[in-house]
Amino acid sequence: MKSLVHIFVLILIIGCNKRPEIYSYKRDVKYSFQPLGRVVLQYTDSMFIGRLLSFAVFKDDKLSIGDYLDSKVKIFSSDGKFIKSISRKGSGPGETRTLLWHCVDDSGRVWISDYALRRVSVYDTSGSVRDIWSALDSCDNCHFRNTIRVVNNRIYIGIIRTVRNPVKASDISSLVTAFDFEHKPIAEYGKYDQNVEKYSLEPHFVFDVDSSGNFYFVHDNSNIIWRSSADGQITKGFYYPVNEYRPIKDPPPISGGRRRWAEWYASTTATGTLEIVGKYLFVSFANRDLEYFTSYDSRYRHEYLQVFDLDGNCLVDLLKAPGQFLSADDAGVLYFLEEEEPERMVISKYKFALVGE
């Protein structure tokens, strides 16, 4: 009798943990995708732009980029004029050793995740550091992964965990943890603790949160979007039917060499950015030619957008993007990195809408 009870409990647990059936529906819609202008970011003798790693828009339409080369967040006016830099290279208060990502909250504060120092720094509107938070102190084998977002008074931080060193693909799991403003963990999303060995050695995922607290995320090299409730329980999953999707292949060995890794990346589709804009969900992806990994020339990087409603219905399954999809603002403007040349970085703006809206 006891064995039967155990079997019943096991079946119950499995049933409760079973993920929902994955689906996708294509709606035939007419839409417009209209350019709103281009912004050329200003270069000065005392300020240069090295490598754009993250991008965010303020409530008043100021633009900000996270520069990987000097670990600064650089702020520009809506027409591209340089205003100021936040943070600097270093390990002290108000400094960042390795900028991984940044975001801007509704109050205009800038949040920076520092990969090397394993901490988050928060800057006020004047650029002064107001909080330094060692977010990973409780996990020796944890590191930040993009992205960090502040939505609905929650801080969402991408984290990867490793089991041992040297690291194998099967030793890595990735998730997003939500914290409150007192730095207490509230929920976890997207635990990749199964089939991890099929993914890259550094799991990568992108996510966003809607106004109701529902959490949407997709893993790199996957064409399944998951939706979780605010408490972290997965409630929906749906395919995005990419016509140009290149399925993930087995990665080369760690000792495979730079070219082998470039060939592997060039053979797969990479998910770029996931953004919720009002009632729409945008997912970008890129197919990169081998030449891209030697020249980083945007001509060899082919960008596309998928557009959904928040119930998972596909509205547009293959929209050619004008460049790398960076972000969107509250007004529904989409921002793209159109040009990235020495001393010239161009951000283009577009508006998506269904015809008749």
Short mmCIF file of C-alpha atoms in Angstrom, two decimals:
data_model
loop_
_atom_site.label_atom_id
_atom_site.label_comp_id
_atom_site.label_asym_id
_atom_site.label_seq_id
_atom_site.Cartn_x
_atom_site.Cartn_y
_atom_site.Cartn_z
CA MET A 1 0.00 0.00 0.00
CA LYS A 2 2.85 2.36 0.87
CA SER A 3 4.45 1.71 -2.54
CA LEU A 4 1.20 2.60 -4.30
CA VAL A 5 1.06 5.86 -2.36
CA HIS A 6 4.63 6.65 -3.38
CA ILE A 7 3.81 5.97 -7.04
CA PHE A 8 0.73 8.19 -6.83
CA VAL A 9 2.74 11.03 -5.29
CA LEU A 10 5.44 10.66 -7.97
CA ILE A 11 2.83 10.80 -10.74
CA LEU A 12 1.29 13.86 -9.11
CA ILE A 13 4.66 15.63 -8.91
CA ILE A 14 5.48 14.82 -12.53
CA GLY A 15 2.05 16.05 -13.62
CA CYS A 16 2.46 19.30 -11.70
CA ASN A 17 5.90 19.94 -13.17
CA LYS A 18 4.93 19.07 -16.74
CA ARG A 19 5.40 22.00 -19.06
CA PRO A 20 2.48 23.20 -21.16
CA GLU A 21 2.10 22.06 -24.72
CA ILE A 22 4.02 24.24 -27.14
CA TYR A 23 2.01 25.86 -29.89
CA SER A 24 2.11 28.65 -32.41
CA TYR A 25 -0.63 30.30 -34.44
CA LYS A 26 -0.05 32.52 -37.45
CA ARG A 27 -2.45 35.39 -37.93
CA ASP A 28 -2.73 36.96 -41.36
CA VAL A 29 -2.37 40.65 -40.68
CA LYS A 30 -1.41 43.80 -42.55
CA TYR A 31 1.15 45.94 -40.83
CA SER A 32 3.33 49.00 -41.32
CA PHE A 33 6.99 49.34 -40.38
CA GLN A 34 7.82 53.00 -40.80
CA PRO A 35 11.19 54.78 -40.36
CA LEU A 36 11.12 57.70 -37.93
CA GLY A 37 14.63 59.00 -38.50
CA ARG A 38 18.30 58.32 -37.77
CA VAL A 39 20.51 59.54 -34.93
CA VAL A 40 24.28 59.91 -35.41
CA LEU A 41 25.99 59.68 -32.02
CA GLN A 42 28.47 62.48 -31.45
CA TYR A 43 32.20 61.79 -31.14
CA THR A 44 34.48 64.32 -29.46
CA ASP A 45 38.22 64.52 -28.88
CA SER A 46 37.72 63.57 -25.24
CA MET A 47 35.07 60.91 -25.82
CA PHE A 48 35.08 57.94 -28.14
CA ILE A 49 32.76 54.97 -28.56
CA GLY A 50 34.52 51.63 -28.51
CA ARG A 51 32.15 48.68 -28.60
CA LEU A 52 28.42 48.98 -27.93
CA LEU A 53 27.40 46.21 -25.57
CA SER A 54 24.08 47.40 -24.16
CA PHE A 55 21.57 50.11 -25.00
CA ALA A 56 18.72 51.78 -23.11
CA VAL A 57 16.35 54.72 -23.56
CA PHE A 58 15.39 57.16 -20.80
CA LYS A 59 11.84 58.38 -20.20
CA ASP A 60 12.79 61.77 -21.70
CA ASP A 61 14.18 60.07 -24.85
CA LYS A 62 17.86 60.40 -23.96
CA LEU A 63 19.90 57.47 -25.28
CA SER A 64 22.51 55.47 -23.39
CA ILE A 65 25.06 52.90 -24.47
CA GLY A 66 27.17 50.56 -22.39
CA ASP A 67 30.69 50.64 -23.81
CA TYR A 68 32.55 47.40 -23.25
CA LEU A 69 36.02 48.79 -23.98
CA ASP A 70 36.19 51.39 -21.22
CA SER A 71 33.34 50.08 -18.99
CA LYS A 72 31.40 53.34 -19.12
CA VAL A 73 27.75 54.12 -19.77
CA LYS A 74 27.62 57.06 -22.21
CA ILE A 75 24.53 59.23 -22.39
CA PHE A 76 23.39 61.20 -25.43
CA SER A 77 20.50 63.55 -26.17
CA SER A 78 17.70 62.31 -28.40
CA ASP A 79 19.45 63.94 -31.38
CA GLY A 80 22.82 62.30 -30.61
CA LYS A 81 24.74 65.02 -28.76
CA PHE A 82 27.05 63.65 -26.05
CA ILE A 83 25.96 64.63 -22.52
CA LYS A 84 28.11 62.70 -20.04
CA SER A 85 29.62 59.37 -19.02
CA ILE A 86 28.72 57.33 -15.95
CA SER A 87 31.25 55.12 -14.15
CA ARG A 88 34.87 54.58 -15.16
CA LYS A 89 37.33 51.72 -15.37
CA GLY A 90 38.38 50.44 -11.96
CA SER A 91 37.34 48.53 -8.84
CA GLY A 92 36.36 51.25 -6.38
CA PRO A 93 33.00 52.92 -5.69
CA GLY A 94 31.67 54.49 -8.87
CA GLU A 95 33.92 52.28 -10.99
CA THR A 96 33.36 49.21 -13.15
CA ARG A 97 36.01 46.66 -14.02
CA THR A 98 34.06 44.73 -16.68
CA LEU A 99 30.76 46.27 -17.76
CA LEU A 100 28.46 43.47 -18.84
CA TRP A 101 25.10 45.22 -19.14
CA HIS A 102 23.19 48.27 -18.06
CA CYS A 103 19.57 49.40 -17.87
CA VAL A 104 17.59 52.51 -16.94
CA ASP A 105 14.60 52.50 -14.59
CA ASP A 106 11.54 54.75 -14.62
CA SER A 107 13.21 57.20 -12.22
CA GLY A 108 16.17 57.70 -14.54
CA ARG A 109 18.62 55.72 -12.42
CA VAL A 110 21.27 53.70 -14.26
CA TRP A 111 21.97 50.10 -13.18
CA ILE A 112 25.28 48.50 -14.20
CA SER A 113 26.22 44.84 -13.79
CA ASP A 114 29.96 44.22 -13.36
CA TYR A 115 31.03 40.75 -14.46
CA ALA A 116 34.52 40.79 -12.91
CA LEU A 117 33.50 42.28 -9.55
CA ARG A 118 30.22 40.30 -9.38
CA ARG A 119 28.24 43.33 -8.29
CA VAL A 120 25.54 45.79 -9.36
CA SER A 121 26.05 49.54 -9.06
CA VAL A 122 23.18 52.04 -9.12
CA TYR A 123 23.69 55.66 -10.21
CA ASP A 124 21.28 58.56 -9.73
CA THR A 125 20.34 61.11 -12.37
CA SER A 126 23.41 63.23 -11.55
CA GLY A 127 25.72 60.29 -12.24
CA SER A 128 26.65 59.69 -8.58
CA VAL A 129 26.76 56.12 -7.30
CA ARG A 130 23.98 55.48 -4.75
CA ASP A 131 24.15 51.75 -4.15
CA ILE A 132 26.66 48.96 -4.64
CA TRP A 133 25.26 45.49 -4.33
CA SER A 134 27.25 42.24 -4.32
CA ALA A 135 24.45 40.26 -5.90
CA LEU A 136 26.25 36.91 -6.15
CA ASP A 137 27.82 36.56 -2.70
CA SER A 138 25.73 33.49 -1.88
CA CYS A 139 26.93 31.53 -4.94
CA ASP A 140 30.63 30.85 -5.47
CA ASN A 141 30.10 29.39 -8.95
CA CYS A 142 27.77 32.06 -10.29
CA HIS A 143 28.42 34.82 -12.81
CA PHE A 144 26.31 37.52 -14.38
CA ARG A 145 24.91 36.95 -17.81
CA ASN A 146 23.06 39.50 -19.85
CA THR A 147 20.57 40.97 -19.16
CA ILE A 148 19.62 43.18 -16.20
CA ARG A 149 16.25 44.93 -16.14
CA VAL A 150 14.26 46.88 -13.56
CA VAL A 151 10.50 46.46 -14.07
CA ASN A 152 7.58 46.92 -11.66
CA ASN A 153 9.89 47.45 -8.65
CA ARG A 154 11.73 44.22 -9.35
CA ILE A 155 15.34 43.76 -10.42
CA TYR A 156 15.75 40.93 -12.94
CA ILE A 157 19.30 39.61 -13.29
CA GLY A 158 20.56 36.94 -15.68
CA ILE A 159 22.85 34.43 -13.94
CA ILE A 160 24.82 31.37 -15.01
CA ARG A 161 25.92 28.66 -12.60
CA THR A 162 28.72 26.18 -13.13
CA VAL A 163 29.27 22.85 -11.39
CA ARG A 164 33.02 22.40 -11.71
CA ASN A 165 36.14 23.78 -13.30
CA PRO A 166 37.22 23.34 -16.09
CA VAL A 167 33.71 23.89 -17.36
CA LYS A 168 31.89 21.60 -19.73
CA ALA A 169 28.62 22.50 -21.43
CA SER A 170 26.73 19.98 -19.32
CA ASP A 171 28.00 21.67 -16.15
CA ILE A 172 26.24 24.99 -16.82
CA SER A 173 22.71 26.03 -16.00
CA SER A 174 21.29 29.48 -16.57
CA LEU A 175 18.38 31.34 -15.06
CA VAL A 176 17.04 34.76 -14.20
CA THR A 177 16.50 35.76 -10.57
CA ALA A 178 14.12 38.55 -9.56
CA PHE A 179 15.04 40.62 -6.49
CA ASP A 180 13.20 43.37 -4.63
CA PHE A 181 14.83 46.71 -3.87
CA GLU A 182 16.03 45.31 -0.54
CA HIS A 183 18.11 42.80 -2.56
CA LYS A 184 16.00 39.83 -1.45
CA PRO A 185 15.33 37.13 -4.08
CA ILE A 186 11.66 36.80 -5.03
CA ALA A 187 11.47 34.30 -7.89
CA GLU A 188 13.55 32.38 -10.42
CA TYR A 189 12.80 31.92 -14.11
CA GLY A 190 14.10 29.69 -16.86
CA LYS A 191 16.16 27.03 -15.10
CA TYR A 192 18.14 25.41 -17.90
CA ASP A 193 19.07 22.29 -15.99
CA GLN A 194 18.04 19.88 -18.71
CA ASN A 195 19.51 19.34 -22.18
CA VAL A 196 22.08 22.02 -21.38
CA GLU A 197 24.74 20.02 -23.21
CA LYS A 198 22.97 20.85 -26.48
CA TYR A 199 23.58 24.55 -26.02
CA SER A 200 26.71 26.68 -26.20
CA LEU A 201 29.36 26.70 -23.49
CA GLU A 202 28.10 30.05 -22.25
CA PRO A 203 24.30 29.82 -22.10
CA HIS A 204 22.69 33.00 -23.30
CA PHE A 205 19.08 34.02 -22.95
CA VAL A 206 17.05 37.17 -23.46
CA PHE A 207 13.90 38.17 -21.64
CA ASP A 208 11.38 40.88 -20.85
CA VAL A 209 8.46 41.40 -18.48
CA ASP A 210 5.00 42.71 -19.32
CA SER A 211 2.92 45.14 -17.25
CA SER A 212 1.21 42.25 -15.41
CA GLY A 213 4.50 40.70 -14.33
CA ASN A 214 4.43 37.85 -16.84
CA PHE A 215 7.98 36.86 -17.78
CA TYR A 216 8.90 35.97 -21.39
CA PHE A 217 12.26 34.43 -22.27
CA VAL A 218 14.02 32.56 -25.05
CA HIS A 219 17.36 30.78 -25.03
CA ASP A 220 19.95 31.50 -27.67
CA ASN A 221 19.86 28.95 -30.51
CA SER A 222 16.27 28.03 -29.65
CA ASN A 223 13.04 28.99 -31.38
CA ILE A 224 10.75 28.41 -28.41
CA ILE A 225 9.55 31.33 -26.30
CA TRP A 226 8.44 30.53 -22.75
CA ARG A 227 6.06 32.59 -20.64
CA SER A 228 6.10 32.39 -16.86
CA SER A 229 3.77 33.90 -14.29
CA ALA A 230 5.18 36.42 -11.82
CA ASP A 231 6.07 33.64 -9.37
CA GLY A 232 8.20 31.77 -11.92
CA GLN A 233 5.76 29.04 -13.00
CA ILE A 234 5.81 28.39 -16.76
CA THR A 235 2.33 28.92 -18.19
CA LYS A 236 2.87 28.93 -21.97
CA GLY A 237 5.37 28.00 -24.59
CA PHE A 238 5.23 28.75 -28.28
CA TYR A 239 7.40 28.38 -31.35
CA TYR A 240 8.41 31.30 -33.42
CA PRO A 241 8.38 29.93 -36.98
CA VAL A 242 11.62 31.30 -38.37
CA ASN A 243 11.93 30.52 -42.06
CA GLU A 244 15.66 31.22 -41.91
CA TYR A 245 16.26 29.33 -38.65
CA ARG A 246 19.50 27.32 -38.49
CA PRO A 247 19.21 24.66 -35.76
CA ILE A 248 21.92 24.35 -33.15
CA LYS A 249 24.70 21.90 -33.92
CA ASP A 250 27.06 20.18 -31.52
CA PRO A 251 29.72 22.73 -30.53
CA PRO A 252 33.39 21.97 -31.19
CA PRO A 253 35.63 20.89 -28.31
CA ILE A 254 37.06 23.62 -26.11
CA SER A 255 40.40 23.09 -27.84
CA GLY A 256 38.77 23.42 -31.26
CA GLY A 257 40.45 26.73 -32.04
CA ARG A 258 39.04 30.14 -32.91
CA ARG A 259 38.17 29.28 -36.50
CA ARG A 260 36.29 26.13 -35.51
CA TRP A 261 34.22 28.20 -33.09
CA ALA A 262 33.60 30.86 -35.75
CA GLU A 263 32.44 28.16 -38.17
CA TRP A 264 30.10 26.78 -35.50
CA TYR A 265 28.59 30.19 -34.69
CA ALA A 266 28.18 30.90 -38.41
CA SER A 267 26.20 27.68 -38.83
CA THR A 268 23.58 28.56 -36.20
CA THR A 269 20.90 31.17 -35.66
CA ALA A 270 21.51 33.49 -32.69
CA THR A 271 18.68 35.11 -30.78
CA GLY A 272 19.41 38.78 -30.18
CA THR A 273 16.84 40.81 -28.25
CA LEU A 274 13.37 40.22 -26.84
CA GLU A 275 11.28 43.33 -26.16
CA ILE A 276 7.67 43.83 -25.10
CA VAL A 277 6.15 47.03 -26.49
CA GLY A 278 2.57 47.53 -25.35
CA LYS A 279 0.62 44.54 -26.70
CA TYR A 280 3.42 43.34 -29.00
CA LEU A 281 6.38 41.08 -28.39
CA PHE A 282 9.42 41.47 -30.66
CA VAL A 283 12.16 38.84 -30.96
CA SER A 284 15.22 39.49 -33.10
CA PHE A 285 17.59 36.90 -34.49
CA ALA A 286 20.66 36.95 -36.69
CA ASN A 287 22.37 34.64 -39.14
CA ARG A 288 26.05 35.50 -39.43
CA ASP A 289 28.37 34.59 -42.26
CA LEU A 290 31.84 33.34 -41.46
CA GLU A 291 33.30 36.63 -42.73
CA TYR A 292 31.50 38.46 -39.93
CA PHE A 293 33.71 36.87 -37.28
CA THR A 294 36.88 38.11 -38.96
CA SER A 295 35.72 41.60 -39.99
CA TYR A 296 32.62 42.30 -37.83
CA ASP A 297 31.26 43.96 -40.94
CA SER A 298 27.49 44.38 -40.61
CA ARG A 299 27.04 43.36 -44.25
CA TYR A 300 27.73 39.78 -43.15
CA ARG A 301 25.19 39.88 -40.29
CA HIS A 302 21.59 39.29 -41.41
CA GLU A 303 19.02 40.59 -38.92
CA TYR A 304 15.34 39.66 -38.74
CA LEU A 305 12.35 40.32 -36.47
CA GLN A 306 9.49 38.11 -35.34
CA VAL A 307 6.41 39.91 -34.01
CA PHE A 308 3.78 38.35 -31.69
CA ASP A 309 0.89 39.38 -29.56
CA LEU A 310 1.26 38.52 -25.88
CA ASP A 311 -0.81 35.34 -26.24
CA GLY A 312 1.75 33.87 -28.61
CA ASN A 313 0.02 34.46 -31.93
CA CYS A 314 2.60 35.19 -34.62
CA LEU A 315 1.82 38.41 -36.48
CA VAL A 316 4.95 38.68 -38.61
CA ASP A 317 7.25 35.71 -39.11
CA LEU A 318 10.10 37.26 -41.12
CA LEU A 319 10.64 41.01 -41.03
CA LYS A 320 14.01 42.12 -42.38
CA ALA A 321 15.50 44.47 -39.83
CA PRO A 322 17.54 47.56 -40.84
CA GLY A 323 20.26 46.59 -38.36
CA GLN A 324 20.84 45.04 -34.97
CA PHE A 325 17.72 45.41 -32.82
CA LEU A 326 18.74 47.24 -29.64
CA SER A 327 15.67 48.16 -27.63
CA ALA A 328 12.30 49.89 -27.62
CA ASP A 329 10.88 52.78 -25.62
CA ASP A 330 7.52 53.22 -23.89
CA ALA A 331 6.11 55.03 -26.93
CA GLY A 332 6.65 51.93 -29.07
CA VAL A 333 9.67 53.24 -30.98
CA LEU A 334 12.13 50.49 -31.99
CA TYR A 335 15.86 51.32 -32.05
CA PHE A 336 18.38 49.63 -34.35
CA LEU A 337 22.15 49.85 -34.68
CA GLU A 338 22.32 50.69 -38.37
CA GLU A 339 26.00 51.63 -38.70
CA GLU A 340 28.99 51.00 -36.45
CA GLU A 341 32.12 52.37 -38.06
CA PRO A 342 35.17 54.12 -36.56
CA GLU A 343 33.98 57.52 -35.33
CA ARG A 344 30.47 56.94 -36.66
CA MET A 345 27.64 55.14 -34.91
CA VAL A 346 24.14 55.49 -36.36
CA ILE A 347 20.94 54.55 -34.52
CA SER A 348 17.77 54.29 -36.61
CA LYS A 349 14.21 54.49 -35.25
CA TYR A 350 11.13 52.67 -36.54
CA LYS A 351 7.48 52.27 -35.62
CA PHE A 352 5.49 49.05 -35.99
CA ALA A 353 1.70 48.98 -36.11
CA LEU A 354 -1.11 46.90 -37.50
CA VAL A 355 -2.89 48.64 -40.36
CA GLY A 356 -6.04 50.28 -39.04
CA GLU A 357 -4.77 50.90 -35.51
#
